[in-house]
PDB file of C-alpha atoms in Angstrom:
ATOM      1  CA  MET S 175      19.647 127.139 100.192  1.00 49.00           C
ATOM      2  CA  LYS S 176      19.868 123.355 100.721  1.00 49.00           C
ATOM      3  CA  HIS S 177      23.580 123.701 101.250  1.00 56.00           C
ATOM      4  CA  LEU S 178      23.185 126.417 103.811  1.00 59.00           C
ATOM      5  CA  LEU S 179      20.755 124.332 105.758  1.00 56.00           C
ATOM      6  CA  THR S 180      23.303 121.447 105.744  1.00 58.00           C
ATOM      7  CA  LEU S 181      25.923 123.818 107.120  1.00 59.00           C
ATOM      8  CA  ILE S 182      23.578 125.154 109.817  1.00 60.00           C
ATOM      9  CA  ALA S 183      22.649 121.583 110.846  1.00 55.00           C
ATOM     10  CA  LEU S 184      26.319 120.708 111.017  1.00 56.00           C
ATOM     11  CA  LEU S 185      27.105 123.774 113.127  1.00 58.00           C
ATOM     12  CA  LEU S 186      24.248 122.934 115.454  1.00 54.00           C
ATOM     13  CA  LEU S 187      25.681 119.414 115.880  1.00 51.00           C
ATOM     14  CA  VAL S 188      29.036 120.866 116.832  1.00 53.00           C
ATOM     15  CA  VAL S 189      27.534 122.984 119.578  1.00 51.00           C
ATOM     16  CA  GLY S 190      25.466 120.059 120.765  1.00 51.00           C
ATOM     17  CA  VAL S 191      22.065 120.936 119.450  1.00 44.00           C
ATOM     18  CA  GLN S 192      20.200 118.277 117.439  1.00 41.00           C
ATOM     19  CA  VAL S 193      19.189 119.044 114.561  1.00 41.00           C
ATOM     20  CA  SER S 194      28.328 144.430  87.121  1.00 38.00           C
ATOM     21  CA  CYS S 195      29.737 144.652  83.912  1.00 39.00           C
ATOM     22  CA  THR S 196      29.724 141.390  82.002  1.00 45.00           C
ATOM     23  CA  HIS S 197      32.306 142.457  79.391  1.00 40.00           C
ATOM     24  CA  CYS S 198      34.717 143.746  82.069  1.00 38.00           C
ATOM     25  CA  ASP S 199      34.257 140.559  84.077  1.00 42.00           C
ATOM     26  CA  ASN S 200      35.048 138.489  80.955  1.00 44.00           C
ATOM     27  CA  ILE S 201      38.290 140.412  80.393  1.00 43.00           C
ATOM     28  CA  VAL S 202      39.355 140.026  84.029  1.00 42.00           C
ATOM     29  CA  SER S 203      38.465 136.375  84.048  1.00 47.00           C
ATOM     30  CA  ASN S 204      40.367 135.696  80.816  1.00 52.00           C
ATOM     31  CA  TYR S 205      43.437 137.508  82.159  1.00 53.00           C
ATOM     32  CA  ARG S 206      43.335 135.507  85.437  1.00 52.00           C
ATOM     33  CA  TYR S 207      42.892 132.260  83.512  1.00 54.00           C
ATOM     34  CA  LYS S 208      45.929 132.908  81.282  1.00 59.00           C
ATOM     35  CA  ARG S 209      48.071 134.055  84.232  1.00 60.00           C
ATOM     36  CA  ALA S 210      47.107 131.027  86.365  1.00 57.00           C
ATOM     37  CA  MET S 211      47.709 128.605  83.563  1.00 60.00           C
ATOM     38  CA  ARG S 212      51.152 130.135  82.874  1.00 63.00           C
ATOM     39  CA  LEU S 213      52.006 129.684  86.550  1.00 62.00           C
ATOM     40  CA  LEU S 214      50.819 126.092  86.563  1.00 60.00           C
ATOM     41  CA  GLN S 215      52.712 125.237  83.353  1.00 64.00           C
ATOM     42  CA  ASN S 216      55.987 127.137  84.147  1.00 62.00           C
ATOM     43  CA  GLU S 217      56.364 126.418  87.824  1.00 58.00           C
ATOM     44  CA  HIS S 218      54.728 122.988  88.171  1.00 55.00           C
ATOM     45  CA  GLY S 219      54.994 121.482  84.700  1.00 57.00           C
ATOM     46  CA  TYR S 220      51.209 120.870  84.382  1.00 55.00           C
ATOM     47  CA  ASP S 221      49.865 121.139  80.846  1.00 55.00           C
ATOM     48  CA  ASN S 222      46.134 121.180  81.544  1.00 59.00           C
ATOM     49  CA  GLN S 223      43.606 121.798  84.239  1.00 63.00           C
ATOM     50  CA  THR S 224      42.606 118.187  84.642  1.00 66.00           C
ATOM     51  CA  ALA S 225      46.173 117.144  85.421  1.00 66.00           C
ATOM     52  CA  VAL S 226      46.429 119.898  87.978  1.00 66.00           C
ATOM     53  CA  MET S 227      43.339 118.922  89.914  1.00 72.00           C
ATOM     54  CA  GLU S 228      44.193 115.176  89.724  1.00 77.00           C
ATOM     55  CA  SER S 229      47.488 115.931  91.497  1.00 80.00           C
ATOM     56  CA  VAL S 230      45.973 117.750  94.444  1.00 86.00           C
ATOM     57  CA  PRO S 231      44.467 114.869  96.437  1.00 89.00           C
ATOM     58  CA  LYS S 232      47.836 113.071  96.211  1.00 87.00           C
ATOM     59  CA  LEU S 233      49.687 116.161  97.420  1.00 87.00           C
ATOM     60  CA  VAL S 234      47.327 116.506 100.400  1.00 91.00           C
ATOM     61  CA  GLU S 235      47.654 112.825 101.189  1.00 91.00           C
ATOM     62  CA  GLN S 236      51.461 113.167 101.035  1.00 91.00           C
ATOM     63  CA  GLU S 237      51.271 116.220 103.363  1.00 93.00           C
ATOM     64  CA  GLU S 238      52.595 118.557 100.649  1.00 89.00           C
ATOM     65  CA  TYR S 239      50.212 121.206 101.890  1.00 93.00           C
ATOM     66  CA  GLN S 240      52.059 124.301 100.699  1.00 91.00           C
ATOM     67  CA  LEU S 241      52.307 123.057  97.105  1.00 86.00           C
ATOM     68  CA  ALA S 242      48.653 121.906  97.176  1.00 88.00           C
ATOM     69  CA  LEU S 243      47.642 125.365  98.430  1.00 91.00           C
ATOM     70  CA  GLU S 244      49.682 127.111  95.742  1.00 86.00           C
ATOM     71  CA  ILE S 245      48.010 125.018  93.051  1.00 84.00           C
ATOM     72  CA  LEU S 246      44.515 125.395  94.513  1.00 89.00           C
ATOM     73  CA  ASN S 247      44.845 129.169  94.954  1.00 89.00           C
ATOM     74  CA  THR S 248      45.999 129.437  91.379  1.00 82.00           C
ATOM     75  CA  TYR S 249      43.239 127.196  90.116  1.00 82.00           C
ATOM     76  CA  GLU S 250      40.735 129.239  92.004  1.00 87.00           C
ATOM     77  CA  GLN S 251      41.700 132.145  89.736  1.00 82.00           C
ATOM     78  CA  ILE S 252      40.726 130.014  86.728  1.00 79.00           C
ATOM     79  CA  ASP S 253      37.440 128.692  88.104  1.00 82.00           C
ATOM     80  CA  ASP S 254      36.241 129.742  91.556  1.00 87.00           C
ATOM     81  CA  SER S 255      33.071 127.661  91.209  1.00 87.00           C
ATOM     82  CA  TYR S 256      34.983 124.326  91.160  1.00 86.00           C
ATOM     83  CA  GLU S 257      33.995 122.715  94.437  1.00 87.00           C
ATOM     84  CA  PRO S 258      37.015 120.488  95.103  1.00 88.00           C
ATOM     85  CA  ILE S 259      39.171 123.577  95.457  1.00 91.00           C
ATOM     86  CA  TYR S 260      37.549 124.301  98.762  1.00 93.00           C
ATOM     87  CA  ARG S 261      37.376 120.714  99.940  1.00 92.00           C
ATOM     88  CA  TYR S 262      41.125 120.087  99.523  1.00 94.00           C
ATOM     89  CA  ARG S 263      42.084 123.591 100.585  1.00 96.00           C
ATOM     90  CA  LEU S 264      40.209 123.251 103.896  1.00 95.00           C
ATOM     91  CA  LEU S 265      42.086 120.073 104.598  1.00 95.00           C
ATOM     92  CA  ALA S 266      45.462 121.756 103.838  1.00 97.00           C
ATOM     93  CA  TYR S 267      44.654 124.852 105.882  1.00 98.00           C
ATOM     94  CA  ASN S 268      43.462 122.710 108.802  1.00 97.00           C
ATOM     95  CA  ALA S 269      46.707 120.642 108.703  1.00 97.00           C
ATOM     96  CA  LEU S 270      48.750 123.860 108.701  1.00 97.00           C
ATOM     97  CA  GLY S 271      46.803 125.275 111.653  1.00 97.00           C
ATOM     98  CA  GLU S 272      45.018 127.957 109.681  1.00 97.00           C
ATOM     99  CA  THR S 273      41.690 127.362 111.273  1.00 97.00           C
ATOM    100  CA  HIS S 274      39.914 130.504 110.086  1.00 97.00           C
ATOM    101  CA  LYS S 275      40.804 129.822 106.467  1.00 97.00           C
ATOM    102  CA  ALA S 276      39.742 126.190 106.865  1.00 97.00           C
ATOM    103  CA  ILE S 277      36.363 127.319 108.291  1.00 95.00           C
ATOM    104  CA  ASP S 278      35.876 129.867 105.493  1.00 96.00           C
ATOM    105  CA  ASP S 279      36.536 127.194 102.859  1.00 95.00           C
ATOM    106  CA  ALA S 280      34.242 124.707 104.651  1.00 92.00           C
ATOM    107  CA  ILE S 281      31.427 127.219 104.525  1.00 90.00           C
ATOM    108  CA  LYS S 282      32.119 128.008 100.856  1.00 90.00           C
ATOM    109  CA  TYR S 283      32.241 124.308 100.026  1.00 89.00           C
ATOM    110  CA  TYR S 284      28.918 123.578 101.726  1.00 85.00           C
ATOM    111  CA  GLU S 285      27.380 126.531  99.908  1.00 84.00           C
ATOM    112  CA  MET S 286      28.351 125.053  96.531  1.00 85.00           C
ATOM    113  CA  THR S 287      27.605 121.346  96.824  1.00 80.00           C
ATOM    114  CA  ASP S 288      25.032 118.763  97.817  1.00 72.00           C
ATOM    115  CA  VAL S 289      27.771 116.316  98.758  1.00 71.00           C
ATOM    116  CA  ILE S 290      28.370 115.857 102.464  1.00 70.00           C
ATOM    117  CA  PHE S 291      32.137 115.836 102.962  1.00 68.00           C
ATOM    118  CA  ASN S 292      33.473 114.082 106.058  1.00 72.00           C
ATOM    119  CA  ASN S 293      31.479 115.680 108.854  1.00 79.00           C
ATOM    120  CA  ASP S 294      33.967 114.527 111.460  1.00 87.00           C
ATOM    121  CA  ILE S 295      36.679 116.656 109.944  1.00 88.00           C
ATOM    122  CA  ILE S 296      34.375 119.667 109.577  1.00 88.00           C
ATOM    123  CA  GLN S 297      33.204 119.335 113.187  1.00 89.00           C
ATOM    124  CA  GLU S 298      36.810 119.055 114.357  1.00 92.00           C
ATOM    125  CA  ILE S 299      37.679 122.252 112.436  1.00 93.00           C
ATOM    126  CA  PHE S 300      34.612 124.161 113.717  1.00 93.00           C
ATOM    127  CA  LYS S 301      35.337 123.167 117.298  1.00 93.00           C
ATOM    128  CA  LYS S 302      38.800 124.717 117.066  1.00 95.00           C
ATOM    129  CA  ASP S 303      37.159 128.172 116.902  1.00 95.00           C
ATOM    130  CA  LEU S 304      33.460 127.774 117.422  1.00 93.00           C
ATOM    131  CA  SER S 305      32.848 131.471 117.892  1.00 94.00           C
ATOM    132  CA  TYR S 306      34.426 132.280 114.514  1.00 96.00           C
ATOM    133  CA  ALA S 307      32.538 129.402 112.843  1.00 92.00           C
ATOM    134  CA  MET S 308      29.213 130.658 114.266  1.00 91.00           C
ATOM    135  CA  THR S 309      29.948 134.251 113.281  1.00 93.00           C
ATOM    136  CA  LYS S 310      30.821 133.336 109.699  1.00 92.00           C
ATOM    137  CA  THR S 311      27.780 131.048 109.391  1.00 88.00           C
ATOM    138  CA  ASN S 312      25.515 133.817 110.745  1.00 88.00           C
ATOM    139  CA  GLN S 313      27.010 136.318 108.267  1.00 90.00           C
ATOM    140  CA  LYS S 314      26.266 133.859 105.451  1.00 84.00           C
ATOM    141  CA  ILE S 315      22.667 133.440 106.662  1.00 83.00           C
ATOM    142  CA  GLN S 316      22.283 137.210 106.853  1.00 86.00           C
ATOM    143  CA  SER S 317      23.645 137.604 103.290  1.00 84.00           C
ATOM    144  CA  PHE S 318      21.012 135.132 102.013  1.00 74.00           C
ATOM    145  CA  GLY S 319      18.323 137.213 103.702  1.00 67.00           C
ATOM    146  CA  ASN S 320      19.667 140.360 102.009  1.00 70.00           C
ATOM    147  CA  ASP S 321      19.680 138.713  98.594  1.00 61.00           C
ATOM    148  CA  ASN S 322      15.956 138.058  98.588  1.00 54.00           C
TER     149      ASN S 322
END
């Protein structure tokens, strides 16, 4: 909930306001992990998850956005709770002009972490399509209300 409040506060700043089946899931998760690791090993030459994620900031810094996205999307299949996926993916999507995907990842990132990641970049992304950002944030707020 703390993360959601951070996201809401950030959104308000942008607009100028102050302020299942466990066994089945395990099988699917194991399959995705093996498939993703094969892709990372065969196509990118990475031999472990740590090496993969250590390469991503460098790729984003070097503006190798497509490769960074491919790695991040594959890694997401291994562990979709790993926060840096969304931080670096939102940067890559933003650089490629995919604003909605960048906003979606920003929201997901803020949901998962207590760390405030460069508010200037997030504000810049949200301003590109403020209506979409507000709609997605509202949907997230509604979903929290439905979970209780």
